[in-house]
Coordinates of N, CA, C and O in Angstrom, one line a residue:
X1 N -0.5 -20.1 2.2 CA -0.8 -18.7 2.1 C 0.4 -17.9 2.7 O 0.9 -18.1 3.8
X2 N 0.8 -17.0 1.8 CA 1.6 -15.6 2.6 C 2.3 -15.0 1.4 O 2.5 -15.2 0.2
X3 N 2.6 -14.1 2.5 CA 3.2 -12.4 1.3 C 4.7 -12.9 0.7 O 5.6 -13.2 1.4
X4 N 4.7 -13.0 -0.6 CA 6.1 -13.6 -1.3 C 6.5 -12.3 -1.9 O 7.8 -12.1 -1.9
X5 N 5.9 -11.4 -2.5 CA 6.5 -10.2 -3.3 C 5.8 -9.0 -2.9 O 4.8 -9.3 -2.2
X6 N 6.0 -7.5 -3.1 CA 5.8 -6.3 -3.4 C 5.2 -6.2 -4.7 O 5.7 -6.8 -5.7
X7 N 4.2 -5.6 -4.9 CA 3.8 -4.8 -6.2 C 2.6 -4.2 -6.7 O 1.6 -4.0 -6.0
X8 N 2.6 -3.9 -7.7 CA 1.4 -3.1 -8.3 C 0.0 -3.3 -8.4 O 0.2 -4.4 -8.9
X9 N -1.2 -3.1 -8.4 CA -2.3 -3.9 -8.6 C -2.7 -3.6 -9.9 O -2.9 -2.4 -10.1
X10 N -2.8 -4.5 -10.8 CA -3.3 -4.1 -12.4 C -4.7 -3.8 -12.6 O -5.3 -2.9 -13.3
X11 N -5.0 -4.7 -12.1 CA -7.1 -4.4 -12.0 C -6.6 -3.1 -11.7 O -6.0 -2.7 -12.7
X12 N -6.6 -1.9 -10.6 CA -6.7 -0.7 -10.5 C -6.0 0.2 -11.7 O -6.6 1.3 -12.1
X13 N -4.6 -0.5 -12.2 CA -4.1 0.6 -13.1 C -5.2 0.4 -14.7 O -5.8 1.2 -15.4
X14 N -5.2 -0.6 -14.7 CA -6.1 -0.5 -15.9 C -7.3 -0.4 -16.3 O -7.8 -0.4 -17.4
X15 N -7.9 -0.2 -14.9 CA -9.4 1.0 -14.4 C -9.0 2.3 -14.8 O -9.9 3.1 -15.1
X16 N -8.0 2.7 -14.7 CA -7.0 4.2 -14.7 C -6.9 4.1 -16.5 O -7.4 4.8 -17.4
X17 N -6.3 3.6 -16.6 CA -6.1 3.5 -18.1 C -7.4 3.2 -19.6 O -7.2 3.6 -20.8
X18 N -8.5 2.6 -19.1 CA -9.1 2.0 -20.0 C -10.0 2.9 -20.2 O -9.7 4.1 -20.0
X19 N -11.6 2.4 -20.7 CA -12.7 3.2 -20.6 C -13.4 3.3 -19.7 O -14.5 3.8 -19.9
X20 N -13.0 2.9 -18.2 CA -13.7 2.8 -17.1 C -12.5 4.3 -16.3 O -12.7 4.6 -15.2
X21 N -11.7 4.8 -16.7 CA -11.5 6.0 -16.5 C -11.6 6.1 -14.7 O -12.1 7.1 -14.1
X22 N -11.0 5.0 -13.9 CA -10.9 5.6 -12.6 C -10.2 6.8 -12.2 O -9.2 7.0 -12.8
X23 N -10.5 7.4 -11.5 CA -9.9 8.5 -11.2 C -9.1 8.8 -9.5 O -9.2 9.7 -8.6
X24 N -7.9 7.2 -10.0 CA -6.9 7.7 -9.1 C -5.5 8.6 -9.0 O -4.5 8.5 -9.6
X25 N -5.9 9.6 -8.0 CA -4.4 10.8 -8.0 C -3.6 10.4 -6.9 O -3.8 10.6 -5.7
X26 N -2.7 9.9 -7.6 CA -1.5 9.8 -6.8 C -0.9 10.7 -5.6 O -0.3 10.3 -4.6
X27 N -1.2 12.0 -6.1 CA -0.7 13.2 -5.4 C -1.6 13.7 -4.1 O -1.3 14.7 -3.6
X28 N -3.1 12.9 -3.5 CA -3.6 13.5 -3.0 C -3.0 12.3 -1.6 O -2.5 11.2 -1.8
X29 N -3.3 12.9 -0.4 CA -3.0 12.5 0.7 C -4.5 12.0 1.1 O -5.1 13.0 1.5
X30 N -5.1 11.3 1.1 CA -6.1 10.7 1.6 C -5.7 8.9 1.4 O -6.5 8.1 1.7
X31 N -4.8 8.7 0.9 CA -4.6 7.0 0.5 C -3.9 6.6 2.0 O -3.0 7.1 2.6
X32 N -4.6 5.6 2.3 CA -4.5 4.9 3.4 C -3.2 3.8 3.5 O -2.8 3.6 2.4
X33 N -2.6 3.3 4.4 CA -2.1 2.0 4.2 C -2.5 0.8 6.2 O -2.4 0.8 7.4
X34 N -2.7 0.3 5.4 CA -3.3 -0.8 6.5 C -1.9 -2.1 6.3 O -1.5 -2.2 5.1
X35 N -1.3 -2.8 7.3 CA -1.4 -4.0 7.8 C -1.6 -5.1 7.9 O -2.3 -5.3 8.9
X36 N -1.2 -6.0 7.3 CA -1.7 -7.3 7.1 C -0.6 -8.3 7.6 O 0.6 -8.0 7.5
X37 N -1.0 -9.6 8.1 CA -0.1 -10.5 8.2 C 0.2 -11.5 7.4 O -0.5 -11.7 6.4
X38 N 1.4 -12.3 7.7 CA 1.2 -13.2 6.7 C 0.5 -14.3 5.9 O 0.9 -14.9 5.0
X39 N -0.8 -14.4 6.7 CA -1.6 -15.0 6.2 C -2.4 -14.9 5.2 O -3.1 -15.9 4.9
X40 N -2.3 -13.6 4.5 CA -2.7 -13.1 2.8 C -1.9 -14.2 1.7 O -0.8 -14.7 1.8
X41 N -2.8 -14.2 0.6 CA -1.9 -14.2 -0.7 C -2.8 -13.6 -1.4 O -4.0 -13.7 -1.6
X42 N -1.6 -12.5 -1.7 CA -1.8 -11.6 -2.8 C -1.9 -12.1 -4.2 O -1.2 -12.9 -4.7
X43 N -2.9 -11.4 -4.6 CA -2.7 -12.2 -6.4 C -2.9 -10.4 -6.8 O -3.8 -9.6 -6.4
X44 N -1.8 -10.3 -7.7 CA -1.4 -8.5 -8.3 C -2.2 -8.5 -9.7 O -2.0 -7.8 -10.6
X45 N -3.3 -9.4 -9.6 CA -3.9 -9.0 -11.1 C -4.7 -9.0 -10.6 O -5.1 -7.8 -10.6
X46 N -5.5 -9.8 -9.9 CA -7.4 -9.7 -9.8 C -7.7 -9.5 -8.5 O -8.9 -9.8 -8.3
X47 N -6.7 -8.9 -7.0 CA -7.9 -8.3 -6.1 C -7.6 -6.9 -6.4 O -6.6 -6.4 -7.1
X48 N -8.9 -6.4 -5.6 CA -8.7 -5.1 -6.6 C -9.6 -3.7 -5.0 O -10.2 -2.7 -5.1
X49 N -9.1 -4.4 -4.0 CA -9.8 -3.6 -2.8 C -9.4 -3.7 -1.4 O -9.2 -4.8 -1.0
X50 N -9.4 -2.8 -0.7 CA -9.1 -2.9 0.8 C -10.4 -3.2 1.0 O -11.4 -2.7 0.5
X51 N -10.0 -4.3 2.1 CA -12.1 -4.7 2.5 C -12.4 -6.0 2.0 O -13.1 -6.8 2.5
X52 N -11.5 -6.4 0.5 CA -12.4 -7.4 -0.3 C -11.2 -8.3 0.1 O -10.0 -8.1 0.4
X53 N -12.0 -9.7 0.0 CA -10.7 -10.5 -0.1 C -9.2 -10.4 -1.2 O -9.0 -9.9 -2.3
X54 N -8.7 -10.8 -0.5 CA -8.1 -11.0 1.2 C -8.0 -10.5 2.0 O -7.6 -10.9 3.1
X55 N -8.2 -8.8 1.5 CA -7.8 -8.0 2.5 C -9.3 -7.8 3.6 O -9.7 -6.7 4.2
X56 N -9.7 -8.8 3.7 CA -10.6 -8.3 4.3 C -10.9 -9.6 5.7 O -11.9 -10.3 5.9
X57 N -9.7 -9.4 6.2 CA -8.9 -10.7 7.0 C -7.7 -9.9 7.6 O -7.4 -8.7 7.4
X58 N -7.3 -11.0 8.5 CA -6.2 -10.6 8.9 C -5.3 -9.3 8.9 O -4.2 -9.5 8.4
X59 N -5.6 -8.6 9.2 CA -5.3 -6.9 8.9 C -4.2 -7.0 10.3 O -4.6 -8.0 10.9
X60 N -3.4 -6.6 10.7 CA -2.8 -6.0 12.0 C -2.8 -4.5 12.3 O -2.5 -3.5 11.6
X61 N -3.4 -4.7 13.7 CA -4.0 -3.5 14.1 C -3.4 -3.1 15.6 O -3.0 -3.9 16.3
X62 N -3.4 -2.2 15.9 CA -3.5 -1.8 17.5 C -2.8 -0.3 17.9 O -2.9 0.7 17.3
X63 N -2.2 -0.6 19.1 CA -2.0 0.5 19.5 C -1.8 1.8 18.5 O -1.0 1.8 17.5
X64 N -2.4 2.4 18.7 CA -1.6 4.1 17.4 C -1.7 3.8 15.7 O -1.6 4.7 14.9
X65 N -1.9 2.3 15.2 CA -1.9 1.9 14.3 C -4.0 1.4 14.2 O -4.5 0.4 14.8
X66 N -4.5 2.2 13.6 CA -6.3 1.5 13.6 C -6.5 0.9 12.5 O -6.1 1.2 11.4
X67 N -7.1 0.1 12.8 CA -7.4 -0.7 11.5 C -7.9 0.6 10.6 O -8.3 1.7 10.8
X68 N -7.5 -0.2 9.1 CA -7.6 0.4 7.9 C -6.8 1.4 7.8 O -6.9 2.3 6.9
X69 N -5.7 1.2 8.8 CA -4.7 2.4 8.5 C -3.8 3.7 8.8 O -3.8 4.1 9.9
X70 N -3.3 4.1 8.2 CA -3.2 5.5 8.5 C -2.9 6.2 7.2 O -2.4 5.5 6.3
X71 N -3.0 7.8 6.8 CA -3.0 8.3 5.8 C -1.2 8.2 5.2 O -0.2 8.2 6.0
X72 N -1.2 8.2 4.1 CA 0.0 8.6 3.7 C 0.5 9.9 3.1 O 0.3 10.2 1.9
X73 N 1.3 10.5 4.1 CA 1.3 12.2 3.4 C 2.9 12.0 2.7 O 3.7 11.2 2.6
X74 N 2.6 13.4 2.4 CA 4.0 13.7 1.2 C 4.1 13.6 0.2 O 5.1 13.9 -0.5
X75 N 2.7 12.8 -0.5 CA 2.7 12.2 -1.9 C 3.4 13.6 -2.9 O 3.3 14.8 -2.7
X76 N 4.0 12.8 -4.0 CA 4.0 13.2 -5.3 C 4.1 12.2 -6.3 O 4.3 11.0 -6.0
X77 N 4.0 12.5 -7.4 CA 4.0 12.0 -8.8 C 4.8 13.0 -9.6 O 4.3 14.1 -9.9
X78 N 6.3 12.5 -10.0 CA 6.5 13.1 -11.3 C 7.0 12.6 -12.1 O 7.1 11.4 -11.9
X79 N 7.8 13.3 -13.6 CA 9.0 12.9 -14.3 C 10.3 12.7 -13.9 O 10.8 13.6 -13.1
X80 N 11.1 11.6 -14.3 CA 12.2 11.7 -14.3 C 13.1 10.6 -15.2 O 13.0 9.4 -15.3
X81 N 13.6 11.2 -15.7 CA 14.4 10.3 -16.9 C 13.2 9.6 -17.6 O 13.4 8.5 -17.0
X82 N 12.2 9.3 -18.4 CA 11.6 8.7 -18.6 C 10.9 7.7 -17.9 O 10.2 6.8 -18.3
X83 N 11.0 8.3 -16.6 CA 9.7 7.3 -15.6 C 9.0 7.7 -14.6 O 9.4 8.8 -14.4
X84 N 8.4 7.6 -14.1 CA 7.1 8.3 -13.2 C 7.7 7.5 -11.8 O 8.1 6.4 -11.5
X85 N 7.5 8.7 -11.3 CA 7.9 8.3 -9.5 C 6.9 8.7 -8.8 O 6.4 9.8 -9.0
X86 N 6.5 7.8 -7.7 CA 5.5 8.5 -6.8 C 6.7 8.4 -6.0 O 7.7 8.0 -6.3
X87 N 6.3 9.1 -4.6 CA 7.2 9.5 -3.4 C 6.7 9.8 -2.2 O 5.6 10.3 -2.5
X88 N 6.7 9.9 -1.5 CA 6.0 9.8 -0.1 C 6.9 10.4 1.2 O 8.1 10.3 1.1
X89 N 6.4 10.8 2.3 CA 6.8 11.1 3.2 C 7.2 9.7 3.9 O 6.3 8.9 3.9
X90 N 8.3 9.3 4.5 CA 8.4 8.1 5.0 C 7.4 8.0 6.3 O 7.1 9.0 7.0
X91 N 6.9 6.6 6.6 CA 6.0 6.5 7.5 C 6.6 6.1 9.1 O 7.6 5.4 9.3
X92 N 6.2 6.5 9.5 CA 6.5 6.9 11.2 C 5.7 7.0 12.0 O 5.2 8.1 12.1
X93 N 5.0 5.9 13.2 CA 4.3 6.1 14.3 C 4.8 5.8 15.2 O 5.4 4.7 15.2
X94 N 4.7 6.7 16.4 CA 5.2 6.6 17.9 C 4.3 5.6 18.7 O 3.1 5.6 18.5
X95 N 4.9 5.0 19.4 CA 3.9 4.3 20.3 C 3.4 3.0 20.2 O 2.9 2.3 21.1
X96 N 3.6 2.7 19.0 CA 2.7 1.3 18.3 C 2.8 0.0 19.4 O 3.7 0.0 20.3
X97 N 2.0 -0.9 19.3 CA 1.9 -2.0 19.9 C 1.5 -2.7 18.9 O 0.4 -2.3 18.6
X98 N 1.9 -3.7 18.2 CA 1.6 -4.2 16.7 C 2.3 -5.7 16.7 O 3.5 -5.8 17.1
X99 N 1.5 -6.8 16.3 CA 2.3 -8.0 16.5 C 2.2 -8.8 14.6 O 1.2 -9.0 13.9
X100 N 3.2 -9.0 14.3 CA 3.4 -9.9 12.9 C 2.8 -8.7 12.1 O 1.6 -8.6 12.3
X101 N 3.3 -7.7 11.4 CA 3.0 -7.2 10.4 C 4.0 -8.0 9.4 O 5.1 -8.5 9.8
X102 N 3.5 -8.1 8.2 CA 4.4 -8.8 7.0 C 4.1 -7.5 5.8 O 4.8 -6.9 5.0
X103 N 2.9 -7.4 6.0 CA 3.0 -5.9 4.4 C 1.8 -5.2 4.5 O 0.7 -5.5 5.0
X104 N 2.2 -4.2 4.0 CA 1.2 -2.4 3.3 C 0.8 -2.6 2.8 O 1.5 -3.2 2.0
X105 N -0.5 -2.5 2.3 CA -1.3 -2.2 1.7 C -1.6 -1.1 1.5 O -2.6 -0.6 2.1
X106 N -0.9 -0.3 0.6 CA -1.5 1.1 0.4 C -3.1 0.8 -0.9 O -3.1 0.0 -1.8
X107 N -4.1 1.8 -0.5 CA -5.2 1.7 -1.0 C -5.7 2.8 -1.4 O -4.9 3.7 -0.9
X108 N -6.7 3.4 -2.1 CA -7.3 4.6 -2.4 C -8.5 4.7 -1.4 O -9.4 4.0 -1.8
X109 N -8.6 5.3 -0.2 CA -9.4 5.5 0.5 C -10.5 6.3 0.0 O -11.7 6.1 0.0
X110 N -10.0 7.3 -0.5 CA -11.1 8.5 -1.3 C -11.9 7.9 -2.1 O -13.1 8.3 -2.3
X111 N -11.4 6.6 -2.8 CA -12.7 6.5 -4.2 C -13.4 4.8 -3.5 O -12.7 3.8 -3.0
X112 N -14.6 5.0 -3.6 CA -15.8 4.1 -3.3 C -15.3 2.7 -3.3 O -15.9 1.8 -2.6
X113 N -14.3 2.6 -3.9 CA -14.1 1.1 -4.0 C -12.7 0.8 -2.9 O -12.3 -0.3 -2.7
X114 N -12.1 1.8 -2.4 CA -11.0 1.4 -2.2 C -9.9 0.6 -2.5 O -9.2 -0.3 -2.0
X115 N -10.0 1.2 -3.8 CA -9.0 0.3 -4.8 C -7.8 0.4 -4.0 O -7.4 1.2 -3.3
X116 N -7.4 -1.0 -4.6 CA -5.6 -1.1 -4.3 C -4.8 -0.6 -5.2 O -5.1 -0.5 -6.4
X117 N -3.6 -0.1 -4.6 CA -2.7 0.5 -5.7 C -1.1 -0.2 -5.3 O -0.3 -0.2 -6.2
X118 N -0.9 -0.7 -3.7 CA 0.2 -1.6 -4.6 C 0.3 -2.1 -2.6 O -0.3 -1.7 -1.6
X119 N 1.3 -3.0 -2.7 CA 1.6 -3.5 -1.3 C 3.2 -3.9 -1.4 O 3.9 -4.3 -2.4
X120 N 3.5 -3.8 -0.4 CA 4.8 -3.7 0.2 C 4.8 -4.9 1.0 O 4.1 -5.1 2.0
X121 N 6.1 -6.0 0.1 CA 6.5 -7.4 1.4 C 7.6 -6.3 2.6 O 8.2 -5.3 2.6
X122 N 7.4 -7.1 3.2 CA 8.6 -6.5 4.0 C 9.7 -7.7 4.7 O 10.7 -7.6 5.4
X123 N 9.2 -8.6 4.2 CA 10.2 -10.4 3.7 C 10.5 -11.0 5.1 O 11.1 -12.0 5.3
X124 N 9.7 -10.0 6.3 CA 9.7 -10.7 7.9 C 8.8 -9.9 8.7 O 8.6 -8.7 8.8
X125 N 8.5 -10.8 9.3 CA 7.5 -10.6 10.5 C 7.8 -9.2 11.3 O 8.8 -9.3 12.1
X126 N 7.2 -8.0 11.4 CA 7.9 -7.2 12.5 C 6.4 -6.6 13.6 O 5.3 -6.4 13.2
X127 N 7.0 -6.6 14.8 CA 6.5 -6.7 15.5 C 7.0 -5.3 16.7 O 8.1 -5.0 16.9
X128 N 5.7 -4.5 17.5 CA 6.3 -3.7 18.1 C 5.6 -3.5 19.6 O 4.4 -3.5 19.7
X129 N 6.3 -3.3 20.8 CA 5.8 -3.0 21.7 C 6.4 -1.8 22.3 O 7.6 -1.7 22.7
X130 N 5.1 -0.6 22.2 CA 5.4 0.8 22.8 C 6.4 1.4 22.3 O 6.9 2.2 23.0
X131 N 6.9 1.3 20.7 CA 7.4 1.9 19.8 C 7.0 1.9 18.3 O 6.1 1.4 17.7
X132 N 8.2 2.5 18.0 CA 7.9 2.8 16.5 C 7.9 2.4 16.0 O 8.9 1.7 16.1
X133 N 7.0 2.1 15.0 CA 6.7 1.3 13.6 C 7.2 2.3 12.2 O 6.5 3.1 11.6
X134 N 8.4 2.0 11.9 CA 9.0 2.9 10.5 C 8.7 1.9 9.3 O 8.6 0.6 9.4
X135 N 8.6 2.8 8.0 CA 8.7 2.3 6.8 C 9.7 3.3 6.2 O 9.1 4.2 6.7
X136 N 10.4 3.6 5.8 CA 11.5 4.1 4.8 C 11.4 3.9 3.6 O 11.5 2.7 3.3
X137 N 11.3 4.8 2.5 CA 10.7 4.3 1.4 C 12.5 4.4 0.3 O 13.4 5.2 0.7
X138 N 12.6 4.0 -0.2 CA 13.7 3.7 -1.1 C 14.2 5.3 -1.7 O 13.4 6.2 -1.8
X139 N 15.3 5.5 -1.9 CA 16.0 6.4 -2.3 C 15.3 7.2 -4.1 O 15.2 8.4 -4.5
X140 N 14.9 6.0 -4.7 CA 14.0 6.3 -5.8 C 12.4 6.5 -5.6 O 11.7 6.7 -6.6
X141 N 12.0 6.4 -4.6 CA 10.7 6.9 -4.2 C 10.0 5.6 -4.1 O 10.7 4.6 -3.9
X142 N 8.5 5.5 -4.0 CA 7.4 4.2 -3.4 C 7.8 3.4 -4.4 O 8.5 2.4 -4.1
X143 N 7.5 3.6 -5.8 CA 7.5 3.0 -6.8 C 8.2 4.0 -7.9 O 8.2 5.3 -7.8
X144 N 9.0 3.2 -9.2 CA 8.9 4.2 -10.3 C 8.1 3.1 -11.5 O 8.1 1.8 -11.4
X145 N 7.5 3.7 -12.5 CA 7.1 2.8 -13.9 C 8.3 3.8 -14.9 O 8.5 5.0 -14.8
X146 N 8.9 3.1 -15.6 CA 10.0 3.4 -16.3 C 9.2 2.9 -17.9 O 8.9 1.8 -18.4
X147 N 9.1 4.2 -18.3 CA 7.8 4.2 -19.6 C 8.7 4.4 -20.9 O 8.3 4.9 -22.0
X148 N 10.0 3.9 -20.8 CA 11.1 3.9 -22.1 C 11.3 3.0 -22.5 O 11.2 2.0 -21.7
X149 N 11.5 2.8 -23.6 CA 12.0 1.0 -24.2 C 13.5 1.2 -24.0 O 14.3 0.3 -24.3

């Protein structure tokens, strides 16, 4: 078991896409991201929830960091060159006491199911005592889908 990649969850986008019409907004600040260690494996097609396996294990939690999370602000969604970027305020908490985080779970906290919408490896164990826990998100934003052939 353990976190080998970053990425998208398809069960969620294709709830978004199909006739089941989920109605996830990228742009709203209510999406959570929780903590997990390496003891997950992610499978990016068929889990489809914070809470459900696997994420419903092994979470890392503590000081300034509560389980299930904390919100992620700054969101946007837009165009650019032919691809959609989400973007985010980079994450930052003071204080943390946190042992083995391996990846993010960002989730839709707003809608009933808490769908997943994508997780972040971070390719090593980090660990903090009475400091900050940063994420930095990439110069091209959380993610882009590049919708050009």
């Amino acid at each position: 078991m353990a976190i080998t990649a970053s990425g998208l969850y398809v069960a969620t986008f294709q709830d978004v896409l199909d006739t089941t019409q989920l109605a996830l907004d990228l742009d709203v600040e209510t999406h959570k991201g929780a903590l997990f260690s390496n003891s997950i494996t992610p499978n990016f097609t068929t889990d489809t929830a914070y809470g459900v396996a696997p994420y419903d294990a092994n979470e890392v939690s503590g000081t300034n960091w509560p389980a299930g999370g904390i919100a992620l602000t700054g969101t946007t969604l837009a165009a650019s060159s032919g691809a959609l970027v989400f973007d985010a305020t980079d994450v930052s908490v003071a204080a943390t006491t946190l042992t083995n985080a391996r990846g993010y779970l960002l989730y839709a906290d707003a809608l009933a199911g808490n769908n997943t919408i994508l997780l972040v490896n971070f390719g090593a164990d980090y660990s903090t005592v009475n400091g900050t826990f940063s994420i930095v998100w990439a110069a091209g934003g959380v993610f882009a889908l590049d919708l050009t052939p």
